[in-house]
């Protein structure tokens, strides 16, 4: 029989170093060497047969403690990285927002227009809200209806799903680039078919051209022949949506290639970032 611990009783032989040894008791085994049996000391293993070159290793208790310390360290490092990455992402979003504010394109400016309700408005009337703008014309056969449907779906999603912080308002605005045909009544009839929240705007030729210039919107002018002979002439114009912040400063833009899902995500992200 072999047992761990203590000193070897009289008449037995113990093999190994340290105070805890493997010792043999009883019968013919008493007093005999036990080759091949491994005994454990406080800090290492050693061959029961003794001798130089006996294999050594750390004991189980220190090894277990070292493992637990290592596991705790790995877990702590993981949570540190996770929280650090989250903090870095938050700082990057804030930095990007500030960069847009500082290095934003020179788009937008003072204007005076007339709404589809006949009210004269300027940029001051839209401060405190996020303006969502599109420049087009009511006689447009294809592109404008497609883009306005995208805008309408974005506005509908934002309103129905309450995607913006409480008290934050997104106002969709249609600006006519065709003051020769787009009267107040014409604009109202056209724009309300897309979404009831839309505000339509038109004005004199000079007012419209000034606003187009402020927003870097290209638009063609009809010829005299067009005005006199062709009721359905077309107007070439830039195809962009603009998102303006609460100070009516440029925040973002969306080209014709963007889907309503992409526009929705960016509009919501832009506004939430600006609200922080």
Coordinates of C-alpha atoms in Angstrom, one line a residue:
X1 CA 0.0 0.0 0.0
X2 CA 1.3 3.5 -0.8
X3 CA 0.2 6.6 0.9
X4 CA 0.9 10.3 0.5
X5 CA 2.2 12.7 3.2
X6 CA 4.1 12.8 6.4
X7 CA 7.2 11.0 7.3
X8 CA 7.8 7.4 6.5
X9 CA 7.2 5.1 9.5
X10 CA 10.0 3.1 10.9
X11 CA 10.7 0.1 8.7
X12 CA 9.5 1.7 5.5
X13 CA 11.4 3.4 2.8
X14 CA 10.3 6.7 1.3
X15 CA 11.4 8.1 -2.1
X16 CA 11.4 11.7 -3.2
X17 CA 12.3 15.1 -1.9
X18 CA 10.5 17.4 0.5
X19 CA 8.3 16.7 3.5
X20 CA 5.4 14.9 1.6
X21 CA 6.6 11.6 0.3
X22 CA 5.3 8.4 -1.1
X23 CA 6.0 5.6 1.3
X24 CA 5.3 1.9 1.2
X25 CA 3.8 -0.2 4.0
X26 CA 3.3 -3.9 4.6
X27 CA 4.4 -7.3 3.6
X28 CA 7.3 -7.9 1.3
X29 CA 7.2 -4.3 0.1
X30 CA 8.4 -2.9 3.3
X31 CA 11.9 -1.6 3.0
X32 CA 12.1 -2.1 -0.7
X33 CA 12.7 0.4 -3.4
X34 CA 9.7 1.0 -5.6
X35 CA 11.0 1.8 -9.1
X36 CA 8.9 3.7 -11.5
X37 CA 6.5 5.2 -8.9
X38 CA 6.3 8.9 -9.0
X39 CA 6.1 10.9 -5.7
X40 CA 5.3 14.6 -5.2
X41 CA 7.0 17.2 -3.1
X42 CA 5.6 20.7 -2.3
X43 CA 7.0 22.2 -5.5
X44 CA 7.8 19.5 -8.0
X45 CA 7.5 15.9 -9.0
X46 CA 10.4 13.5 -8.7
X47 CA 10.9 9.8 -9.6
X48 CA 10.5 7.5 -6.6
X49 CA 13.6 5.8 -7.7
X50 CA 15.5 9.1 -7.0
X51 CA 18.8 9.9 -8.6
X52 CA 20.1 12.6 -10.8
X53 CA 18.1 13.7 -13.8
X54 CA 14.7 12.9 -12.3
X55 CA 12.0 14.8 -14.1
X56 CA 10.7 18.0 -12.5
X57 CA 7.5 20.1 -13.0
X58 CA 5.3 22.6 -11.0
X59 CA 2.9 21.1 -8.5
X60 CA -0.8 21.0 -9.1
X61 CA -1.8 23.7 -6.6
X62 CA 0.5 26.5 -8.0
X63 CA -0.4 25.4 -11.5
X64 CA -4.1 25.6 -10.8
X65 CA -3.7 29.0 -9.3
X66 CA -1.7 30.2 -12.2
X67 CA -4.4 28.9 -14.6
X68 CA -7.1 30.8 -12.7
X69 CA -5.2 34.0 -12.6
X70 CA -4.5 33.7 -16.4
X71 CA -8.1 33.0 -17.2
X72 CA -9.2 36.0 -15.1
X73 CA -6.7 38.1 -16.9
X74 CA -7.9 37.0 -20.3
X75 CA -11.5 37.7 -19.4
X76 CA -10.6 41.1 -18.0
X77 CA -8.6 42.0 -21.1
X78 CA -11.5 40.9 -23.3
X79 CA -14.0 43.1 -21.5
X80 CA -11.5 45.9 -21.5
X81 CA -11.2 45.6 -25.3
X82 CA -14.9 45.4 -25.8
X83 CA -15.6 48.6 -23.7
X84 CA -12.6 50.3 -25.3
X85 CA -13.9 49.5 -28.8
X86 CA -17.4 50.8 -27.9
X87 CA -15.9 54.0 -26.5
X88 CA -13.7 54.4 -29.6
X89 CA -16.7 54.0 -31.9
X90 CA -18.7 56.6 -29.9
X91 CA -15.8 59.1 -30.1
X92 CA -15.4 58.5 -33.9
X93 CA -19.1 59.2 -34.4
X94 CA -18.9 62.5 -32.5
X95 CA -15.7 63.4 -34.4
X96 CA -17.3 62.7 -37.7
X97 CA -20.3 64.8 -36.8
X98 CA -18.0 67.7 -35.8
X99 CA -16.0 67.2 -38.9
X100 CA -19.1 67.5 -41.0
X101 CA -20.0 70.7 -39.1
X102 CA -16.6 72.2 -39.6
X103 CA -15.7 71.0 -43.1
X104 CA -19.2 70.9 -44.5
X105 CA -19.8 71.9 -48.1
X106 CA -21.0 75.4 -48.8
X107 CA -24.6 74.3 -49.6
X108 CA -27.6 76.3 -48.6
X109 CA -28.2 79.9 -47.8
X110 CA -30.9 82.6 -47.3
X111 CA -34.0 82.3 -49.5
X112 CA -37.5 83.7 -49.8
X113 CA -40.1 81.4 -51.3
X114 CA -43.9 80.8 -51.2
X115 CA -45.4 77.6 -49.9
X116 CA -48.2 75.6 -51.4
X117 CA -50.5 77.3 -48.9
X118 CA -49.5 80.7 -50.1
X119 CA -47.3 81.6 -47.2
X120 CA -44.1 83.5 -47.7
X121 CA -41.2 81.7 -45.9
X122 CA -37.5 82.0 -45.4
X123 CA -34.9 79.7 -44.0
X124 CA -35.7 81.1 -40.6
X125 CA -39.1 79.4 -40.7
X126 CA -37.4 75.9 -40.7
X127 CA -34.9 76.4 -37.9
X128 CA -35.4 74.0 -35.0
X129 CA -36.4 71.2 -37.4
X130 CA -34.6 68.9 -39.8
X131 CA -35.5 69.9 -43.4
X132 CA -35.5 67.2 -46.0
X133 CA -35.3 68.9 -49.5
X134 CA -35.8 67.9 -53.1
X135 CA -35.6 70.1 -56.2
X136 CA -37.9 69.1 -59.1
X137 CA -40.9 70.1 -61.2
X138 CA -44.5 68.9 -61.3
X139 CA -44.4 68.0 -65.0
X140 CA -41.5 65.6 -64.6
X141 CA -42.5 62.3 -66.2
X142 CA -40.3 59.8 -64.3
X143 CA -37.3 60.8 -62.2
X144 CA -39.1 63.2 -59.8
X145 CA -41.9 60.8 -59.0
X146 CA -39.4 58.1 -58.2
X147 CA -37.3 60.2 -55.9
X148 CA -40.3 61.8 -54.2
X149 CA -41.7 58.3 -53.5
X150 CA -38.4 57.4 -51.8
X151 CA -38.7 60.5 -49.6
X152 CA -42.3 59.8 -48.8
X153 CA -41.4 56.2 -47.6
X154 CA -38.5 57.5 -45.5
X155 CA -40.8 60.1 -43.8
X156 CA -43.5 57.4 -43.3
X157 CA -41.0 55.0 -41.7
X158 CA -39.6 57.7 -39.4
X159 CA -43.0 58.8 -38.3
X160 CA -44.7 55.5 -37.9
X161 CA -41.8 53.7 -36.2
X162 CA -40.8 56.7 -34.1
X163 CA -37.1 56.4 -35.2
X164 CA -36.1 59.9 -34.1
X165 CA -35.6 61.1 -30.5
X166 CA -38.7 62.7 -28.9
X167 CA -39.5 66.2 -30.1
X168 CA -37.3 65.9 -33.2
X169 CA -39.1 66.6 -36.4
X170 CA -38.2 65.8 -40.0
X171 CA -39.9 68.1 -42.6
X172 CA -40.0 67.0 -46.3
X173 CA -39.9 69.9 -48.7
X174 CA -40.4 70.0 -52.5
X175 CA -38.9 73.0 -54.3
X176 CA -40.0 73.6 -57.8
X177 CA -37.4 74.5 -60.4
X178 CA -40.1 75.4 -62.9
X179 CA -41.7 78.7 -61.8
X180 CA -43.1 79.3 -65.3
X181 CA -45.7 76.4 -64.9
X182 CA -45.6 75.4 -61.2
X183 CA -48.2 77.7 -59.6
X184 CA -49.1 77.4 -55.9
X185 CA -52.2 75.3 -56.7
X186 CA -50.2 73.1 -59.1
X187 CA -47.5 72.4 -56.5
X188 CA -50.1 71.7 -53.8
X189 CA -52.0 69.2 -55.9
X190 CA -48.9 67.5 -57.0
X191 CA -47.0 67.2 -53.7
X192 CA -49.8 66.1 -51.4
X193 CA -50.3 62.9 -53.5
X194 CA -47.0 61.6 -52.2
X195 CA -47.3 62.4 -48.4
X196 CA -49.5 64.8 -46.4
X197 CA -46.4 66.1 -44.6
X198 CA -44.8 67.5 -47.7
X199 CA -44.4 71.2 -48.0
X200 CA -44.3 72.5 -51.5
X201 CA -42.5 75.7 -52.5
X202 CA -42.4 77.9 -55.6
X203 CA -41.8 81.5 -56.3
X204 CA -40.8 84.0 -58.9
X205 CA -38.1 83.1 -61.5
X206 CA -35.6 85.2 -59.6
X207 CA -36.5 83.6 -56.2
X208 CA -36.3 80.1 -57.6
X209 CA -33.0 80.7 -59.4
X210 CA -31.4 82.2 -56.2
X211 CA -32.4 79.2 -54.1
X212 CA -31.1 76.8 -56.8
X213 CA -27.8 78.6 -56.8
X214 CA -27.5 78.5 -53.0
X215 CA -27.9 74.7 -53.1
X216 CA -25.7 74.2 -56.1
X217 CA -28.6 72.8 -58.1
X218 CA -28.2 72.9 -61.8
X219 CA -31.4 73.7 -63.7
X220 CA -32.1 74.5 -67.4
X221 CA -34.4 77.3 -68.5
X222 CA -37.1 76.9 -71.1
X223 CA -36.6 78.7 -74.4
X224 CA -39.1 81.3 -75.6
X225 CA -40.4 78.7 -78.1
X226 CA -40.9 76.2 -75.2
X227 CA -42.9 78.7 -73.3
X228 CA -45.0 79.6 -76.3
X229 CA -45.5 76.3 -78.1
X230 CA -44.7 73.4 -75.9
X231 CA -46.8 73.0 -72.7
X232 CA -44.9 69.8 -71.8
X233 CA -41.3 70.9 -72.2
X234 CA -38.8 69.3 -69.9
X235 CA -36.5 70.9 -67.4
X236 CA -33.0 69.4 -66.8
X237 CA -31.9 69.6 -63.2
X238 CA -29.6 68.0 -60.6
X239 CA -31.1 65.0 -58.8
X240 CA -30.3 65.3 -55.1
X241 CA -32.0 65.2 -51.8
X242 CA -30.6 67.4 -49.0
X243 CA -30.8 67.0 -45.3
X244 CA -30.4 70.3 -43.3
X245 CA -29.8 70.5 -39.6
X246 CA -31.8 72.6 -37.0
X247 CA -29.8 75.7 -38.0
X248 CA -30.7 75.1 -41.6
X249 CA -27.1 74.1 -42.3
X250 CA -26.1 71.3 -44.7
X251 CA -25.9 67.9 -43.0
X252 CA -26.0 65.3 -45.7
X253 CA -27.1 64.6 -49.3
X254 CA -28.4 61.6 -51.2
X255 CA -28.0 60.9 -54.9
X256 CA -30.3 59.2 -57.3
X257 CA -28.4 55.9 -56.8
X258 CA -29.4 55.6 -53.2
X259 CA -32.2 53.3 -52.1
X260 CA -34.9 54.3 -49.7
X261 CA -33.4 51.9 -47.1
X262 CA -29.9 53.5 -47.4
X263 CA -31.5 57.0 -47.2
X264 CA -33.5 56.1 -44.2
X265 CA -30.6 54.6 -42.3
X266 CA -28.4 57.6 -43.0
X267 CA -31.1 60.2 -42.2
X268 CA -31.7 58.6 -38.8
X269 CA -28.0 58.2 -38.1
X270 CA -27.2 61.8 -39.1
X271 CA -30.0 63.2 -37.0
X272 CA -29.2 61.1 -33.9
X273 CA -25.5 62.0 -34.1
X274 CA -26.4 65.7 -34.5
X275 CA -28.6 65.5 -31.4
X276 CA -25.8 64.2 -29.1

